[in-house]
C-alpha positions as a printed Julia matrix, in Angstrom:
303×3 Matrix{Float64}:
 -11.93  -38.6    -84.26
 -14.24  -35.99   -85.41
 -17.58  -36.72   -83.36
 -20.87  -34.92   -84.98
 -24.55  -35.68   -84.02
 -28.05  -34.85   -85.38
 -29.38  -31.81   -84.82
 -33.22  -32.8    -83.11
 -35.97  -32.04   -85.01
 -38.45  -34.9    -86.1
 -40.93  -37.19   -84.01
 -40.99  -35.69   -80.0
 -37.79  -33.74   -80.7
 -39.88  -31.17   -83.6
 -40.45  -28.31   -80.61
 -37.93  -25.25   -81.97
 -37.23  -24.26   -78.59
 -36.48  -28.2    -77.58
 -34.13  -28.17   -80.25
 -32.36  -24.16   -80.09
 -31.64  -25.87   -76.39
 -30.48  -28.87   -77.25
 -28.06  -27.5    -79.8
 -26.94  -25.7    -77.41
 -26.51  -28.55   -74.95
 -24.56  -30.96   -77.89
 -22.1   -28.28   -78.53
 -21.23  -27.93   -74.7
 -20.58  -31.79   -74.83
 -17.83  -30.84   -77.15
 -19.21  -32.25   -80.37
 -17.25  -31.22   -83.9
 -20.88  -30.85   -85.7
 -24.26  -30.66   -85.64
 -26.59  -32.11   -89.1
 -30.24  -32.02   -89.79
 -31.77  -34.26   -91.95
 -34.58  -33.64   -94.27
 -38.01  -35.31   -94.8
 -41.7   -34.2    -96.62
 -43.74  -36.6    -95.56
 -44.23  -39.87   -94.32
 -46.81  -41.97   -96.77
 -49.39  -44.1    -94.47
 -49.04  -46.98   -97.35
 -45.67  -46.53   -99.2
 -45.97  -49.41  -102.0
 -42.14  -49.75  -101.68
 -42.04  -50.09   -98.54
 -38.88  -48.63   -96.38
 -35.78  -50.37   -95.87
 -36.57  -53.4    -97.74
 -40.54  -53.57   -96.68
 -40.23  -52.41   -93.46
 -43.21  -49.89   -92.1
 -41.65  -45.92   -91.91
 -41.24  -44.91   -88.0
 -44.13  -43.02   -87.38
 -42.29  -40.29   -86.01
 -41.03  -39.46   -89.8
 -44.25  -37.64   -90.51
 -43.24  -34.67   -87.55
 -40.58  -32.6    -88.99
 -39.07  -29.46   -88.63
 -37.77  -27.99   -91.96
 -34.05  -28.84   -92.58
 -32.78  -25.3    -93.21
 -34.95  -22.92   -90.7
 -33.88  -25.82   -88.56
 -29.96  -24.73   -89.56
 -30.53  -20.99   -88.99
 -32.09  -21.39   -85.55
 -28.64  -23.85   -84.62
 -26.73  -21.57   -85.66
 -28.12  -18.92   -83.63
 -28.13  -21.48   -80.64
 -24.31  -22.41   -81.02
 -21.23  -20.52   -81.14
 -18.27  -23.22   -82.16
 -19.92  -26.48   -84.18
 -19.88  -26.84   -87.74
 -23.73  -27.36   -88.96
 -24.44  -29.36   -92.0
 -27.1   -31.09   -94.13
 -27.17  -35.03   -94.08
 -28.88  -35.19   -96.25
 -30.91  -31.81   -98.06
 -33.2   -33.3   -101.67
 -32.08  -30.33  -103.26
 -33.82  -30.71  -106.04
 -36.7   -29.97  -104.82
 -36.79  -26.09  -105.05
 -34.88  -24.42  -108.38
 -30.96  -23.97  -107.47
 -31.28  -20.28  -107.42
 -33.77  -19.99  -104.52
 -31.33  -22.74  -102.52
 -28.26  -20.75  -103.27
 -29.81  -18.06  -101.5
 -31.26  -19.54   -98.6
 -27.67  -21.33   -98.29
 -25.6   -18.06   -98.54
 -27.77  -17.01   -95.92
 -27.33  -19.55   -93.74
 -23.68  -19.37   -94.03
 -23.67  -15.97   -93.29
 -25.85  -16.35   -90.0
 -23.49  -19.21   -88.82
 -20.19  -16.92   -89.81
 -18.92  -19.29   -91.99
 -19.72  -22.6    -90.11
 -21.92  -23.8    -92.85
 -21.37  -27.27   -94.74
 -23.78  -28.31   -97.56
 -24.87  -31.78   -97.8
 -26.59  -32.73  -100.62
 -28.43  -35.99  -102.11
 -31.15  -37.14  -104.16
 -33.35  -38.85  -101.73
 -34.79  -42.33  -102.0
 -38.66  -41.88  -101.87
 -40.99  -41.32  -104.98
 -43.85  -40.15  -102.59
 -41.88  -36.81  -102.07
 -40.86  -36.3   -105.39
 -44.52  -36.76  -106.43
 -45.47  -34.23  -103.45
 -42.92  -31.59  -104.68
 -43.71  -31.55  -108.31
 -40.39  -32.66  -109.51
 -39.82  -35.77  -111.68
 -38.1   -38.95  -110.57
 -36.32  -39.49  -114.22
 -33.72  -37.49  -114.69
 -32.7   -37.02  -111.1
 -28.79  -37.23  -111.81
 -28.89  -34.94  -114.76
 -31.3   -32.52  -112.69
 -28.21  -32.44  -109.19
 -25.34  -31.9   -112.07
 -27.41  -28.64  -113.69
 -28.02  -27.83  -109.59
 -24.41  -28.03  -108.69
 -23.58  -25.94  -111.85
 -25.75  -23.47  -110.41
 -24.67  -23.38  -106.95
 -21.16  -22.95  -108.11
 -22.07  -20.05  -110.54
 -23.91  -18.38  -108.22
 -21.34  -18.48  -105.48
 -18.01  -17.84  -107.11
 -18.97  -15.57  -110.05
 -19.86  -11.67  -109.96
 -21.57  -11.24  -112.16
 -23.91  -14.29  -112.27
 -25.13  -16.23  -115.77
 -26.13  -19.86  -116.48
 -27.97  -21.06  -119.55
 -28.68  -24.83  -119.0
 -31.63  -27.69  -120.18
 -33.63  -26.9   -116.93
 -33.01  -23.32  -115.65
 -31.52  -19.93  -117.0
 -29.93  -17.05  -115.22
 -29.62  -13.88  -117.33
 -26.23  -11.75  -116.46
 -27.49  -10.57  -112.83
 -25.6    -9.31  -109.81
 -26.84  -12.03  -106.86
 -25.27  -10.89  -103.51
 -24.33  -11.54  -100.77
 -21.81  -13.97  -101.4
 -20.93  -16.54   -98.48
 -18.67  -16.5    -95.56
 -16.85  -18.89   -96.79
 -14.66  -18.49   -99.71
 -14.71  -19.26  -102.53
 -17.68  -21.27  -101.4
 -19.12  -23.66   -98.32
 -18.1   -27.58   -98.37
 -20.17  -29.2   -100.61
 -20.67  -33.02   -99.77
 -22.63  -35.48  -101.66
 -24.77  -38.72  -100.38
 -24.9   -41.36  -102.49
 -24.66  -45.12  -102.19
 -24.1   -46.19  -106.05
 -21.03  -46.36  -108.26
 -22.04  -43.42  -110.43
 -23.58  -41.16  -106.93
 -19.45  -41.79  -106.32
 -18.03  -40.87  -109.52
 -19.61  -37.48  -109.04
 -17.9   -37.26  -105.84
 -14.82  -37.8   -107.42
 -15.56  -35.87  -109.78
 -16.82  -32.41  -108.19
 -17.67  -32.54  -104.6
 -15.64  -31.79  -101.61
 -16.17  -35.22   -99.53
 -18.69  -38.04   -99.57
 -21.78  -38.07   -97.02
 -21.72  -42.21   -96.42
 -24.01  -43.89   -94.1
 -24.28  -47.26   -91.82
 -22.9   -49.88   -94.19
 -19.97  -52.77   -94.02
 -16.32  -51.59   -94.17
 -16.0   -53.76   -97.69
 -18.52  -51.71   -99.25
 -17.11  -48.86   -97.9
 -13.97  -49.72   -99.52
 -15.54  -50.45  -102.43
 -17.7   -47.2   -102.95
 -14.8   -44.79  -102.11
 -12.42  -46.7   -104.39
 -15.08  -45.3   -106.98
 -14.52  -41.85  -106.14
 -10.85  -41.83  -105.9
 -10.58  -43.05  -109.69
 -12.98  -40.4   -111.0
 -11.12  -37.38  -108.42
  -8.13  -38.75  -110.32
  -9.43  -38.73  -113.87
 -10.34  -35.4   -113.1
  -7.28  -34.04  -111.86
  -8.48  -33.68  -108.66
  -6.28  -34.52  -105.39
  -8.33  -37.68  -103.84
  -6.72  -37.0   -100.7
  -8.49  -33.56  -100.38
 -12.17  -34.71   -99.53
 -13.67  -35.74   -96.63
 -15.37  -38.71   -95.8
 -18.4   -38.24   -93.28
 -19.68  -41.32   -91.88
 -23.12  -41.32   -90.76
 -25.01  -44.06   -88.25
 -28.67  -43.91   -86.96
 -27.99  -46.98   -84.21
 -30.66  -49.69   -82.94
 -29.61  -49.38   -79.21
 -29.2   -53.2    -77.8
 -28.65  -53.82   -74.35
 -27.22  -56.97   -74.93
 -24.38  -57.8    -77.67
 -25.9   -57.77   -81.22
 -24.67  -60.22   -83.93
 -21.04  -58.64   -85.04
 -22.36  -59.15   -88.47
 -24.88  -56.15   -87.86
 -22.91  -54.01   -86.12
 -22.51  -51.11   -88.76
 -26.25  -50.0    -87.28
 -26.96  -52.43   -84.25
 -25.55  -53.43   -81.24
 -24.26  -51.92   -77.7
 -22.96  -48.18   -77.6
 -19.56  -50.22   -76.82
 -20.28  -52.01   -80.55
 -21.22  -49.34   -82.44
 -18.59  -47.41   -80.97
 -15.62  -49.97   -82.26
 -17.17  -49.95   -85.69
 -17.13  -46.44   -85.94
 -13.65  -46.56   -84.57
 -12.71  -49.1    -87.32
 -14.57  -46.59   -90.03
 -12.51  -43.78   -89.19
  -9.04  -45.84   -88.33
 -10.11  -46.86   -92.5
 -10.2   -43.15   -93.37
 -13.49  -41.78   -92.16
 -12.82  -37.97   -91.42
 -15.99  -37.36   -89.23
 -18.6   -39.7    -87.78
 -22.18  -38.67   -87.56
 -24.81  -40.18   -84.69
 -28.16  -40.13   -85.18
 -29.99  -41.2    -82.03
 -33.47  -39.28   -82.66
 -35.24  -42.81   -83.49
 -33.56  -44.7    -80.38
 -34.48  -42.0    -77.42
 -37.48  -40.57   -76.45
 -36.84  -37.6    -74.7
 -34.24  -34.42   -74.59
 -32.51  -36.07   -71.43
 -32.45  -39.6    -72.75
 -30.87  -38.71   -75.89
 -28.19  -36.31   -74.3
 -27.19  -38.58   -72.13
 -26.41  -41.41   -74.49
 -24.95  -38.57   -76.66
 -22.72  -38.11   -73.86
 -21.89  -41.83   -73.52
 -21.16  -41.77   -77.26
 -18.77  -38.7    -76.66
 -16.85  -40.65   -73.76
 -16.84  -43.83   -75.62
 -15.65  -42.88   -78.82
 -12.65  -40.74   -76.96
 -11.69  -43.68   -75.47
């Protein structure tokens, strides 16, 4: 079992030299990977509420940006894979991401994979400047970009939202012919485009039928598209409610004992999750407290 973990950065964990340290620290636990996570803001009065009406963790309004967050892991870690779960990409134009990934994948020597996803909060898109219609048709023209820009010398793209004239756009990345690009998504059509042209699916804490169900989505479109559905990767990603005492089984995909969340994950990946991915920056306080029940995770999940 590939074991990755959040890279710290929001709430008491936002301090870059906190978080150079404790990438650092998570690497020597012998983790596979390291992901930050990416939020604007944190609305006082969201009319939408979060999570079904719940009030947003304070601690969602302090935090580091996702991909200066990236470079200074990478410069803190030799070994771990560092990824994006998830990056809004859509709000910058493609070009300007391209670069800043490139870069990033350059710093890490090739260590780089790119999560992507569309977010879930109007607030941010309002905040950005970037409509919430069109969202879908706005990742596909991004994705066209990102590919253009990263396997073709030289570089042109004439599309409904941006245009590149013929222009030479090095460096190119480490990686050939391009870094792992994995999609978030937790609809039928967010897994048709996995299918259809990403490298692996970035899923989150959610019962194993519905699981089933949403990857069963992507396998038929990688297949319509003459794509090998065997070839991408499955991430599986939990941000745990720490119990001490045995939570309902029921609720066990995001709450319970490090023992229960452990089993689920082990069921997750025994039902083809590639990686697993433990967020534990809303259940500790402190750089000790959460690498020591990183540590517990690490011994459990071995087990």
């Amino acid at each position: 079992m590939r074991i990755g973990f959040s890279v710290p950065q929001f709430g008491p964990f936002a301090d870059p030299d906190r978080t150079a340290a404790m990438c650092a620290a998570l690497e020597a636990l012998g983790c596979h990977s390291l992901w930050v996570a990416d939020r604007l803001l944190a609305p006082l009065d969201p009319p939408e509420g979060y999570l079904g009406g719940q009030q947003m963790p304070a601690r969602y309004g302090t935090h580091l940006d996702p991909l200066l967050t990236l470079g200074l892991a990478a410069t803190a870690t030799e070994r771990v894979r560092l990824g994006s779960s998830t990056l809004n990409a859509l709000w910058q134009p493609p070009l300007v991401l391209a670069r800043a990934l490139t870069t990033l994948d350059l710093i890490s020597h090739g260590r780089l994979d790119v999560g992507i996803g569309l977010g879930w909060m109007r607030e941010e898109y309002e905040a950005a400047g970037v409509p919430w219609r069109g969202r879908g048709a706005r990742l596909e023209e991004t994705l066209d970009v990102l590919e253009a820009v990263w396997c073709c010398d030289p570089v042109s793209h004439t599309g409904p939202l941006w245009t590149i004239p013929e222009s030479t756009v090095l460096p190119k990345p480490r990686q050939g012919p391009r870094p792992p690009i994995l999609l978030g998504g937790f609809t039928p059509y967010a897994l048709e485009r996995v299918g259809r042209r990403a490298d692996g699916w970035l899923a989150a804490s959610m019962p194993l039928p519905f699981f089933h169900a949403l990857w069963a989505v992507a396998v038929e479109a990688a297949e319509r598209a003459g794509r090998d559905p065997a070839e991408l990767r499955r991430v599986f990603r939990v941000n745990p409610d720490i119990t001490t005492a045995a939570a309902d089984p029921a609720e066990t995909h995001h709450r319970g004992t490090v023992r229960q969340i452990c089993d689920h994950l082990a069921r997750m990946c025994t039902a083809g999750t590639d990686e697993v991915l433990v967020d534990l920056q809303l259940t500790t306080d402190s750089p000790e407290e959460y690498l020591d029940l990183a540590a517990a995770f690490m011994a459990a999940l071995a087990g």
